[in-house]
CSV table of C-alpha atoms in Angstrom, one decimal:
chain,number,residue,atom,x,y,z
A,1,MET,CA,-49.0,40.5,33.4
A,2,THR,CA,-51.9,42.4,31.5
A,3,PRO,CA,-51.7,45.9,32.3
A,4,ALA,CA,-54.1,46.5,34.6
A,5,VAL,CA,-52.6,43.5,36.9
A,6,ARG,CA,-49.5,45.6,36.7
A,7,ASP,CA,-51.6,48.5,37.1
A,8,ARG,CA,-52.9,47.5,40.5
A,9,ILE,CA,-49.4,46.3,41.3
A,10,TRP,CA,-47.7,49.5,41.1
A,11,ARG,CA,-50.2,51.0,43.4
A,12,VAL,CA,-50.0,48.9,45.9
A,13,LEU,CA,-46.3,49.4,45.9
A,14,SER,CA,-46.6,52.9,46.0
A,15,ASP,CA,-48.2,52.7,49.2
A,16,TRP,CA,-46.2,51.3,50.4
A,17,PHE,CA,-43.1,52.3,49.3
A,18,PRO,CA,-42.9,55.6,51.9
A,19,ASN,CA,-43.3,53.1,54.7
A,20,GLU,CA,-39.1,51.8,53.8
A,21,ALA,CA,-36.1,53.6,54.4
A,22,ASP,CA,-33.4,53.3,51.7
A,23,ALA,CA,-35.6,51.0,49.4
A,24,SER,CA,-35.4,51.1,46.1
A,25,ILE,CA,-37.9,49.5,43.4
A,26,VAL,CA,-38.1,49.1,39.3
A,27,ILE,CA,-40.6,47.4,37.3
A,28,LEU,CA,-39.7,46.7,33.8
A,29,TRP,CA,-42.0,45.0,30.8
A,30,ALA,CA,-42.2,44.8,27.4
A,31,ASP,CA,-43.6,47.8,25.0
A,32,SER,CA,-42.7,48.2,21.5
A,33,ALA,CA,-43.9,51.8,21.4
A,34,LYS,CA,-40.9,52.4,24.1
A,35,PRO,CA,-37.3,53.4,23.7
A,36,GLY,CA,-35.4,50.1,23.2
A,37,GLY,CA,-38.9,48.0,23.1
A,38,GLN,CA,-38.8,48.1,27.2
A,39,ALA,CA,-40.5,50.7,29.9
A,40,ALA,CA,-39.6,51.0,33.1
A,41,ALA,CA,-41.0,52.6,36.8
A,42,THR,CA,-39.3,53.4,39.4
A,43,LEU,CA,-39.6,54.8,43.2
A,44,SER,CA,-36.3,54.6,44.7
A,45,LEU,CA,-34.7,57.2,47.6
A,46,PRO,CA,-32.7,59.3,46.1
A,47,PRO,CA,-35.7,60.0,43.4
A,48,ILE,CA,-34.5,58.8,39.8
A,49,ALA,CA,-36.1,59.8,36.9
A,50,LEU,CA,-35.9,57.4,33.5
A,51,VAL,CA,-35.2,59.8,30.5
A,52,GLU,CA,-34.6,58.3,26.5
A,53,LEU,CA,-31.2,59.3,25.3
A,54,ASP,CA,-30.6,58.1,21.8
A,55,GLY,CA,-32.9,56.0,21.6
A,56,MET,CA,-32.3,54.0,25.0
A,57,LEU,CA,-33.4,54.5,28.6
A,58,ALA,CA,-30.9,56.3,31.2
A,59,THR,CA,-31.5,57.5,35.1
A,60,LEU,CA,-31.2,61.0,36.0
A,61,ARG,CA,-31.0,61.8,39.6
């Protein structure tokens, strides 16, 4: 998936997300510049932040 397609999909999901109850969305993609070679974005209730911890991605609530 190209970055442009991923961004368009994420915009649609971000617009849709507030209308859902008890929903979570996670998108992952390969990115050699990120910890573990993987990038991620989330939409969730409660909000979850992704943080780098010892070269890995971890969740922070």
